[in-house]
Tab-separated table of C-alpha atoms (C1' of nucleotides) in Angstrom:
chain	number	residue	atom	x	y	z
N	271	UNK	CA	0.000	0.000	0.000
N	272	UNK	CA	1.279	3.311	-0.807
N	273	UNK	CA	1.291	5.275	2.971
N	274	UNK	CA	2.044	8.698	1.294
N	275	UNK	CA	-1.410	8.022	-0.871
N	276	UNK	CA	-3.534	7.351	2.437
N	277	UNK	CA	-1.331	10.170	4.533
N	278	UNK	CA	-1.889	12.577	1.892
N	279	UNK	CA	-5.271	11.854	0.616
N	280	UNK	CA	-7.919	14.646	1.267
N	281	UNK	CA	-10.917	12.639	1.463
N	282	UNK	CA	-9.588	10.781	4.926
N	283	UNK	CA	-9.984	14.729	6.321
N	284	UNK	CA	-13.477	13.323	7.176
N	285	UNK	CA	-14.481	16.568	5.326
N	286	UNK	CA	-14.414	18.464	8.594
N	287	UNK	CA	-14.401	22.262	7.384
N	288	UNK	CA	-11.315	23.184	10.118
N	289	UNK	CA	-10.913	26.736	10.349
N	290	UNK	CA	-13.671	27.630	7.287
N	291	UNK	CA	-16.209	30.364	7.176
N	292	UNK	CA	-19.301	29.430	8.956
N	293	UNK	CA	-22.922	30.737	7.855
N	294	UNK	CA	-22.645	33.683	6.145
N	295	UNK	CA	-20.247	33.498	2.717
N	296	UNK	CA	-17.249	35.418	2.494
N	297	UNK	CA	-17.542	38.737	0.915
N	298	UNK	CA	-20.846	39.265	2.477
N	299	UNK	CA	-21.369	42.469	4.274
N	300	UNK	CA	-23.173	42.274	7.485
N	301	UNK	CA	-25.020	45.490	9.297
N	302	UNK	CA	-25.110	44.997	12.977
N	303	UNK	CA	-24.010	47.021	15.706
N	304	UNK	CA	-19.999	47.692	16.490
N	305	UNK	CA	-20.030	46.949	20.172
N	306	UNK	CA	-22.290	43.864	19.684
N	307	UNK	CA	-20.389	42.622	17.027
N	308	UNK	CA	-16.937	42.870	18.923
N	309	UNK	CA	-18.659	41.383	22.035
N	310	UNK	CA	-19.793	38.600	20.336
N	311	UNK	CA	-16.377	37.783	18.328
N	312	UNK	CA	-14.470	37.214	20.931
N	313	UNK	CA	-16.721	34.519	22.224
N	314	UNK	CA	-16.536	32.976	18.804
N	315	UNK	CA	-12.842	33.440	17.868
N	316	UNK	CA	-12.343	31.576	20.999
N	317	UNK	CA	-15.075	28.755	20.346
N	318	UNK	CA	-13.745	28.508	17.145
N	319	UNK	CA	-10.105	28.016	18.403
N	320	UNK	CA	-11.341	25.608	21.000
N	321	UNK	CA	-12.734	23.436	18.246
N	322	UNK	CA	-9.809	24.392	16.423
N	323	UNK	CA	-7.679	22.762	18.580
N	324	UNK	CA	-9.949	19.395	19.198
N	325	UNK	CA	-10.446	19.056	15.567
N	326	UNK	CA	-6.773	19.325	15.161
N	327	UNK	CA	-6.503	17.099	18.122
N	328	UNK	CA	-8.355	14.596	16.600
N	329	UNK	CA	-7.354	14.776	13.102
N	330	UNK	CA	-3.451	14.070	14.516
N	331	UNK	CA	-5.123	11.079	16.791
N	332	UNK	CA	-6.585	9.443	13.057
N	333	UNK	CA	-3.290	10.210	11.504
N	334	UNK	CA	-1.974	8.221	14.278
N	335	UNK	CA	-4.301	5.545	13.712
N	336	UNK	CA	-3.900	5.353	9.663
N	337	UNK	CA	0.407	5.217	10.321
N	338	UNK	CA	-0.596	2.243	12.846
N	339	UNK	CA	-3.051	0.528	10.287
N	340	UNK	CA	-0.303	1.216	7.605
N	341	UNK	CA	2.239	0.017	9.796
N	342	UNK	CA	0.677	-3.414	10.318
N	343	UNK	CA	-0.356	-3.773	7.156
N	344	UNK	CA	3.285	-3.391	5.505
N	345	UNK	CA	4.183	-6.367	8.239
N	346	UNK	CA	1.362	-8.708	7.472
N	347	UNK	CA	2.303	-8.022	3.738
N	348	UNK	CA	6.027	-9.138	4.015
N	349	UNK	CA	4.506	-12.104	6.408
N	350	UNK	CA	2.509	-12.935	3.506
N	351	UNK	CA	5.322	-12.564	0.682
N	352	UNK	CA	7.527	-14.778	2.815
N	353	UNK	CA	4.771	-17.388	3.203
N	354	UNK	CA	3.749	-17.678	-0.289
N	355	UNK	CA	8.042	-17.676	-0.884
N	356	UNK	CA	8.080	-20.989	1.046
N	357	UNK	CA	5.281	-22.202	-0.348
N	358	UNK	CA	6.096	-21.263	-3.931
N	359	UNK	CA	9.462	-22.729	-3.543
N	360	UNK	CA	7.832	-26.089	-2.306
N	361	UNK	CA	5.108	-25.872	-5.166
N	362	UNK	CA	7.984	-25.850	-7.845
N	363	UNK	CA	9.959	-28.276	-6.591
N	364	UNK	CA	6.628	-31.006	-6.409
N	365	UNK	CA	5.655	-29.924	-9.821
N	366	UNK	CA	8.385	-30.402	-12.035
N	367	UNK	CA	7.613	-34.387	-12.823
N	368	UNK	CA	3.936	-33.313	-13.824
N	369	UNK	CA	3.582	-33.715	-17.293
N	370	UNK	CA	0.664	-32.709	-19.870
N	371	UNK	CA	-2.189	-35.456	-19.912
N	372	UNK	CA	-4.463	-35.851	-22.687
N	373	UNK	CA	-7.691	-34.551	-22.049
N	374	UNK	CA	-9.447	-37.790	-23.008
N	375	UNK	CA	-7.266	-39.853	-20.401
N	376	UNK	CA	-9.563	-41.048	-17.712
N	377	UNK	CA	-11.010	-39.221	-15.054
N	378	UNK	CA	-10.852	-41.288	-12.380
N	379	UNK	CA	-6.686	-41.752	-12.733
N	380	UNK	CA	-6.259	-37.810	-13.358
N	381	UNK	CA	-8.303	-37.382	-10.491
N	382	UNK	CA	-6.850	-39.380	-7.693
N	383	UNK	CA	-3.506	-38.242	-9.530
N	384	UNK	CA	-3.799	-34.503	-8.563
N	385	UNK	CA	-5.636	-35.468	-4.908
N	386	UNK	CA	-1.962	-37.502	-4.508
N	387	UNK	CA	0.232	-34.947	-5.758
N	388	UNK	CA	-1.967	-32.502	-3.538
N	389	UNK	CA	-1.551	-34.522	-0.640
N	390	UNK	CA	2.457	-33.972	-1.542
N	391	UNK	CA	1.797	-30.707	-2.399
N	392	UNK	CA	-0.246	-28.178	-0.141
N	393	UNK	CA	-0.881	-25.182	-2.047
N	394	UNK	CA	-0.171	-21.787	-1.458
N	395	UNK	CA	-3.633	-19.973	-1.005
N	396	UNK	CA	-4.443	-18.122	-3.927
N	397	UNK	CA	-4.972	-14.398	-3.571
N	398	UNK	CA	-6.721	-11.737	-6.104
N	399	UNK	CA	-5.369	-9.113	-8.517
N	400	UNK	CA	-7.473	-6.213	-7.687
N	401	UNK	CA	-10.046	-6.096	-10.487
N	402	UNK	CA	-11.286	-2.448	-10.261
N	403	UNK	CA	-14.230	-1.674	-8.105
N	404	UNK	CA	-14.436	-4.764	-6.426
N	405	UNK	CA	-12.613	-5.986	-3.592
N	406	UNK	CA	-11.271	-9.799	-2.796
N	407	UNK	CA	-10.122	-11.482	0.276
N	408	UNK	CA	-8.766	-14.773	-0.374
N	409	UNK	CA	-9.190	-17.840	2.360
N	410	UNK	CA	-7.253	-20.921	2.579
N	411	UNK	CA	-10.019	-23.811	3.656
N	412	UNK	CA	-8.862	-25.398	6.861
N	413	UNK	CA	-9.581	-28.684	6.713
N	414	UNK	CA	-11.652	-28.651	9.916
N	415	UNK	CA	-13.772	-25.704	8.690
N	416	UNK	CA	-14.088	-26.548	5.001
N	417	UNK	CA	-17.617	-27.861	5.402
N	418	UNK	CA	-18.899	-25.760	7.560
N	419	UNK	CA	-19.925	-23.267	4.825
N	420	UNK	CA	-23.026	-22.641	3.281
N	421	UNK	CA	-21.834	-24.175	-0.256
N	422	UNK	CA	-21.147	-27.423	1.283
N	423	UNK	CA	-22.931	-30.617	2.360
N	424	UNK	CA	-23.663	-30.129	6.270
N	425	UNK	CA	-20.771	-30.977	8.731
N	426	UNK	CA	-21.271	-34.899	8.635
N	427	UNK	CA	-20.774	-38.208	6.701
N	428	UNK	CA	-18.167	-40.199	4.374
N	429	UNK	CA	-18.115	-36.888	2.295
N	430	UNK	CA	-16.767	-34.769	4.866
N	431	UNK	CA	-13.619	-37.219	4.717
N	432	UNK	CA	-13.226	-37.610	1.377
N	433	UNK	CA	-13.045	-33.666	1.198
N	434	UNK	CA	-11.065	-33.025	4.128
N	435	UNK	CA	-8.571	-34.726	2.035
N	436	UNK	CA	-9.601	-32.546	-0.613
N	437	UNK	CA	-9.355	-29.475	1.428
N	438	UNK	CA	-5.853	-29.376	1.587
N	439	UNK	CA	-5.565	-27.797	-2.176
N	440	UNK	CA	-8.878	-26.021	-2.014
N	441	UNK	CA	-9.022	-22.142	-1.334
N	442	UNK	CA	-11.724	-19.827	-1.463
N	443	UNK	CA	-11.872	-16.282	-2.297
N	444	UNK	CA	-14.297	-14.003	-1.380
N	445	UNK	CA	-15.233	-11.141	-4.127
N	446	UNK	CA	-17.070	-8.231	-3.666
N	447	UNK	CA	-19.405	-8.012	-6.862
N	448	UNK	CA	-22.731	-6.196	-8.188
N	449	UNK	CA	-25.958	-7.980	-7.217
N	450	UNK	CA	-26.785	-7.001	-11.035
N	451	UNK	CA	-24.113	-8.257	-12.741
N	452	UNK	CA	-25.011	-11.712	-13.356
N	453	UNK	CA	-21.735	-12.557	-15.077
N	454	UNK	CA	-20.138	-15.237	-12.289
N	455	UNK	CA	-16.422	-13.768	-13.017
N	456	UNK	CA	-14.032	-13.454	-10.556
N	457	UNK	CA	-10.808	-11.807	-11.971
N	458	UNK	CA	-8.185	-13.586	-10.212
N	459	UNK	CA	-5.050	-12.644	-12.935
N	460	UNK	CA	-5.602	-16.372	-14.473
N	461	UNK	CA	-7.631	-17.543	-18.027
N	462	UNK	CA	-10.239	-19.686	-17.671
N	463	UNK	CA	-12.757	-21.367	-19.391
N	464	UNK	CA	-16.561	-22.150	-18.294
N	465	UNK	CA	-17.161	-25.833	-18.760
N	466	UNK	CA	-20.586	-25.640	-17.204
N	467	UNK	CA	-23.492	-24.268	-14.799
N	468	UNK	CA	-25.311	-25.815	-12.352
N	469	UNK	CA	-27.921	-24.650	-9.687
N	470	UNK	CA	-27.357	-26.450	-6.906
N	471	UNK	CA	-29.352	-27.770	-4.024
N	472	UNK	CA	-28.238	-25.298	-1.041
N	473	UNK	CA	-27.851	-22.094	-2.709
N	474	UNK	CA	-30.771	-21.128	-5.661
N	475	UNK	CA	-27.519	-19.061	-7.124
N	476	UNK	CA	-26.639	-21.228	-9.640
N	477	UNK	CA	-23.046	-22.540	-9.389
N	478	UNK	CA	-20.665	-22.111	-13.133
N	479	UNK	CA	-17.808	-24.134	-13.179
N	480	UNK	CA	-14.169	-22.804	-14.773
N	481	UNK	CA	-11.064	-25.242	-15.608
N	482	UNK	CA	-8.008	-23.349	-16.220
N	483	UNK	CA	-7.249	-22.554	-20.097
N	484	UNK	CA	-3.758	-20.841	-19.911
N	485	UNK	CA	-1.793	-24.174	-19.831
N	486	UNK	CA	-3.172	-27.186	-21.209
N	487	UNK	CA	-1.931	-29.556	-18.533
N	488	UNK	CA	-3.158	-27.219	-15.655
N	489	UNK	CA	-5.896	-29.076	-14.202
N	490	UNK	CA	-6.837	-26.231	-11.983
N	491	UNK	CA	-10.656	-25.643	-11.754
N	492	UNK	CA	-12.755	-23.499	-9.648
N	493	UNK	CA	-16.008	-22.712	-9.016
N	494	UNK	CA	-18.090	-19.486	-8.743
N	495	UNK	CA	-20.979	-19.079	-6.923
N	496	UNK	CA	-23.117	-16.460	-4.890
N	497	UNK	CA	-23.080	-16.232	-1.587
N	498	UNK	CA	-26.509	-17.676	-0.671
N	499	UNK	CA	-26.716	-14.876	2.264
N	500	UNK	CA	-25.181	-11.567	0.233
N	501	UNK	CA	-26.003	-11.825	-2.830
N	502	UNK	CA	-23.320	-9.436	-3.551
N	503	UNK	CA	-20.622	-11.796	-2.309
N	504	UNK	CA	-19.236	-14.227	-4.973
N	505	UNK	CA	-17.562	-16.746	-3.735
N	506	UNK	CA	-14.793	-18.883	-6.245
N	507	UNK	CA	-14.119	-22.189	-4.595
N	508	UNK	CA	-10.159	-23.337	-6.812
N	509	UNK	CA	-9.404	-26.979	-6.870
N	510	UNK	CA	-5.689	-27.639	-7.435
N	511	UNK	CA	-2.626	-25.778	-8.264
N	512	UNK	CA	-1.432	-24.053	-11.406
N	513	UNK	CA	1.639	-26.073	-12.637
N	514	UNK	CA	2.739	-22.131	-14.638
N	515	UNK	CA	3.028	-18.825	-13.620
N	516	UNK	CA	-0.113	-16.339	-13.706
N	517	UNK	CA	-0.458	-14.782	-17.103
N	518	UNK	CA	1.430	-11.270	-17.976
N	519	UNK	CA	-0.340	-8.621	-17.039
N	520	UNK	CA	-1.358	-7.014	-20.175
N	521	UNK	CA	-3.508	-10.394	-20.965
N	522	UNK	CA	-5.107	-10.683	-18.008
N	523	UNK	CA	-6.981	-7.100	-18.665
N	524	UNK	CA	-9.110	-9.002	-21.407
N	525	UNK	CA	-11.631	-6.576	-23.030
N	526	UNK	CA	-14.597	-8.812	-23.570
N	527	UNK	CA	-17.572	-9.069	-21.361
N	528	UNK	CA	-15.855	-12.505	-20.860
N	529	UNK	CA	-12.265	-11.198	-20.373
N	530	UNK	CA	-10.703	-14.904	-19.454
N	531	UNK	CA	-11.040	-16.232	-22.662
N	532	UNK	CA	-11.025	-13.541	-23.814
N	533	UNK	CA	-7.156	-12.914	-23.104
N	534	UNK	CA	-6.576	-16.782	-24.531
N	535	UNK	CA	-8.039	-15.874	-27.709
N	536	UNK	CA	-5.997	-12.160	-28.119
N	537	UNK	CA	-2.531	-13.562	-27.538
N	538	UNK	CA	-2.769	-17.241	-27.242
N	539	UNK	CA	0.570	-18.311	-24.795
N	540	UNK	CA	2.544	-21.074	-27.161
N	541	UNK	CA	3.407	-23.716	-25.088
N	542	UNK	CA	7.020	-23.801	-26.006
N	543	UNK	CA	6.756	-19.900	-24.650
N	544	UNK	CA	5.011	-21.066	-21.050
N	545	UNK	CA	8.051	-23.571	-20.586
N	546	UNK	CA	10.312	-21.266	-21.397
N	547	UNK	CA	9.016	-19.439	-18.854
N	548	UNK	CA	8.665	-21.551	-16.372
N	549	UNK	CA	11.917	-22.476	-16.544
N	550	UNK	CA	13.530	-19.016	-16.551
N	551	UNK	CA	11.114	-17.559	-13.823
N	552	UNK	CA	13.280	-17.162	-10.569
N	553	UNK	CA	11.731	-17.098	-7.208
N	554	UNK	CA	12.379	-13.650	-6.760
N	555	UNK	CA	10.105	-13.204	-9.998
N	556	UNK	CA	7.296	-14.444	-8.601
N	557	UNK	CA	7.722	-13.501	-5.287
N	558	UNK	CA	7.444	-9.794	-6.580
N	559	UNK	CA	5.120	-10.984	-9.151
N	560	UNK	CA	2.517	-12.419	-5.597
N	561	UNK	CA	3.431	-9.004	-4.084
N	562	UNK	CA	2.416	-6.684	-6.726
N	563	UNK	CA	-0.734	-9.194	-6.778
N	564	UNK	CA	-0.893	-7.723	-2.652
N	565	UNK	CA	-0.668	-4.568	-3.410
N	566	UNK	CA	-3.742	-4.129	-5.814
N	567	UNK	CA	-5.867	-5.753	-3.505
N	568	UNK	CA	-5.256	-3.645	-1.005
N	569	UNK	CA	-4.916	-0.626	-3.629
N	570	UNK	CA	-8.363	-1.501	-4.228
N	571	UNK	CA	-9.678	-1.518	-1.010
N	572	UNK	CA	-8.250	1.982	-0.823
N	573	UNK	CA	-9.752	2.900	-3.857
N	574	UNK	CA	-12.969	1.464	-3.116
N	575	UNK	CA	-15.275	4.568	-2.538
N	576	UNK	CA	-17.655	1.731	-0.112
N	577	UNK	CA	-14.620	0.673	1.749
N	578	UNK	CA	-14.004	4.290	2.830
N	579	UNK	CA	-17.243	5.253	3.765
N	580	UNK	CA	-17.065	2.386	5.677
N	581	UNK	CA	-14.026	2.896	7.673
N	582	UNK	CA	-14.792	6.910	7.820
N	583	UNK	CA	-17.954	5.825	9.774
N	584	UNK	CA	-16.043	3.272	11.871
N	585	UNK	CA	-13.989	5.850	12.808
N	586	UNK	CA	-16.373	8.680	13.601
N	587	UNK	CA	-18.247	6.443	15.114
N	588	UNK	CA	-15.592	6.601	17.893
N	589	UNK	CA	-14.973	10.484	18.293
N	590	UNK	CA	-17.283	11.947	20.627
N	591	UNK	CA	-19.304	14.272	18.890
N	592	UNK	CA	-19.125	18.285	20.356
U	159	DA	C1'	-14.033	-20.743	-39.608
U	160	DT	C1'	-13.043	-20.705	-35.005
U	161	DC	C1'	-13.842	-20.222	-30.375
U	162	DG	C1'	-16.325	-19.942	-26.020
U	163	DC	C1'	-20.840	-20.199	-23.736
U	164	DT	C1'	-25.230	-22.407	-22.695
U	165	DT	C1'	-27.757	-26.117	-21.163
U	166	DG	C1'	-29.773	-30.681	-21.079
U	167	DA	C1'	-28.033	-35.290	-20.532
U	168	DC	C1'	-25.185	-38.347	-18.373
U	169	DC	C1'	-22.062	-40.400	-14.799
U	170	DG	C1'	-20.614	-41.766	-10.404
U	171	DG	C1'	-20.415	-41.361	-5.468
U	172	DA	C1'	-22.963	-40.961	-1.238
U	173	DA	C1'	-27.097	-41.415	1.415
U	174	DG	C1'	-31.346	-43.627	2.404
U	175	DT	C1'	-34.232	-47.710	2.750
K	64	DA	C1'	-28.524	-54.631	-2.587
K	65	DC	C1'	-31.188	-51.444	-4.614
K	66	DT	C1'	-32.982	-46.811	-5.291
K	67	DT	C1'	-32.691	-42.001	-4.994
K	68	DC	C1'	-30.346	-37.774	-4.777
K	69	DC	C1'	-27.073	-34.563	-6.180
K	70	DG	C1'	-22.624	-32.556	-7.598
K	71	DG	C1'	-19.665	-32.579	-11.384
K	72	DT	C1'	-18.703	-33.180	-16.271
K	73	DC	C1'	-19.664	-33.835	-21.172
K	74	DA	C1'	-20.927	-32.400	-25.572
K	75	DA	C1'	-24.196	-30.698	-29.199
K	76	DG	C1'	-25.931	-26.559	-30.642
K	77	DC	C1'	-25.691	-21.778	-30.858
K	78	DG	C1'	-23.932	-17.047	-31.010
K	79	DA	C1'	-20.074	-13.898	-31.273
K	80	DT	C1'	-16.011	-12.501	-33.525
DNA sequence: ATCGCTTGACCGGAAGT
DNA sequence: ACTTCCGGTCAAGCGAT
């Protein structure tokens, strides 16, 4: 996050008027009596510097409180970098043997293929690039907790096991979105492709399903789905790890309605290309590469007019008012 | 012509009886 | 063991480019 952008910004002045001209505009000429008026200024010049002083008071405590918020931010940040570092570093390492399969090879193998390599292979939890006037927060499922959420099958049975296995590679990510835009897209920095749409039992949102279509060997899917309490939540549900680095930038800006494929179709990656880059990516790429993916999400929470209407009323809602 | 999306059909696993 | 339910996937048809 860029502190001199939330020091400096006007708008986090709460628009208090400190110091302004109150009631009658400047320039206006005003016929009262002398001695009244000189009376009565002096009362006022030093009301006004009273509140002067508490507005200043409390415009250096919320200074205060941003540098704090800042502060702790920057250190969950590099927490976060050196956590997905770790984890990135382990994810390479367990992917390098995974070649492409066909796509007509059977299910059932590919499937308890990736659930072993996951098992090998606990993924890093995937976090959002911040698509412009929403806002993300991305959640790694804890296997204790991972069926305890509305899109799942209640907290009991055979399934629950099977998934908990699951759980260790899934991750869920929690996007801000329109209640009107029915498009299920989450912009996450990846290309996908929608294989299918289903309405399912718990939630009368229906669910769309996405398998990755930047590499053809990534066998990364996720799903995208309402929240069936806020509507305006979309929640994307990613099974499995990519086995490439997230598309450059300039594709993942897609210009369609559906910008995923979108992207695919504009500059189509050659797979000779994605190897190449795979293989000449260093760590320190992608660890800057996951923290310029930090810093839009929280550049978007910054930018999100909501957000700060939201924390300007958090925090007003703790000064005492005069 | 090519590509992705939509949507009904199908499959397979889990639950219920 | 059989039936039912339901999530996940397939694939034909369609529209967009």
């Amino acid at each position: 996050m860029d502190e001199q952008w939330m020091i400096g910004q006007t708008s986090l002045s709460l628009g208090l008027n400190v110091g302004g001209p109150r009631g009658a505009p400047p320039g206006t000429r005003v016929l009262v009596e002398e001695d009244f008026m000189s009376s009565k200024k002096n009362h006022e010049v030093e009301a006004l510097e009273a509140e002067l002083r508490r507005v200043g008071e409390e415009n250096r405590r919320l200074s205060d409180m941003l540098r704090a918020l800042v502060a702790k931010y920057a250190d969950l940040q590099g927490k976060v970098s050196g956590m997905m570092a770790v984890a990135n570093n382990h994810h390479q390492s367990s992917t390098t043997s995974e070649g492409g399969s066909s796509a007509s090879a059977t299910r059932k193998r590919a499937r308890s293929d990736s659930l072993d390599t996951a098992s090998r292979n606990p993924s890093p939890p995937l976090t959002a690039a911040g698509a412009s006037g929403r806002f993300a927060v991305s959640v790694t499922v804890v296997p204790d907790q991972a069926d305890c959420t509305p899109l799942h099958q209640p907290c009991n049975s055979k399934r629950v096991r099977a998934d908990e296995v699951k759980a260790s590679r899934v991750s869920k990510l929690y996007v801000h979105a329109d209640p009107s835009d029915i498009n299920l897209v989450v912009k996450d920095g990846y290309q996908w492709r929608k294989y299918g749409q289903k309405v399912t039992k718990d939630n009368p949102c229906p669910r769309a399903y996405f398998r990755c279509s930047f590499a053809p060997s990534c066998q990364v899917k996720k799903k995208v789905q309402r929240s069936a309490e806020d509507k305006t939540v979309l929640v994307a549900t990613y099974d499995g790890d990519h086995n490439h680095a997230p598309p450059p930038k300039q594709q993942r800006s897609g210009g369609r309605k559906s910008g995923d494929a979108a992207a695919v179709r504009a500059s189509p990656a050659p797979v000779i290309v994605q190897q190449q880059r795979k293989q000449e990516a260093s760590t320190a790429e992608q660890v800057a590469d996951r923290k310029n993916l930090v810093e839009q999400m929280a550049a978007t929470l910054t930018r999100d007019p909501g957000f700060k209407a939201a924390l300007v009323s958090a925090l007003s809602g703790r000064i005492p008012v005069a």
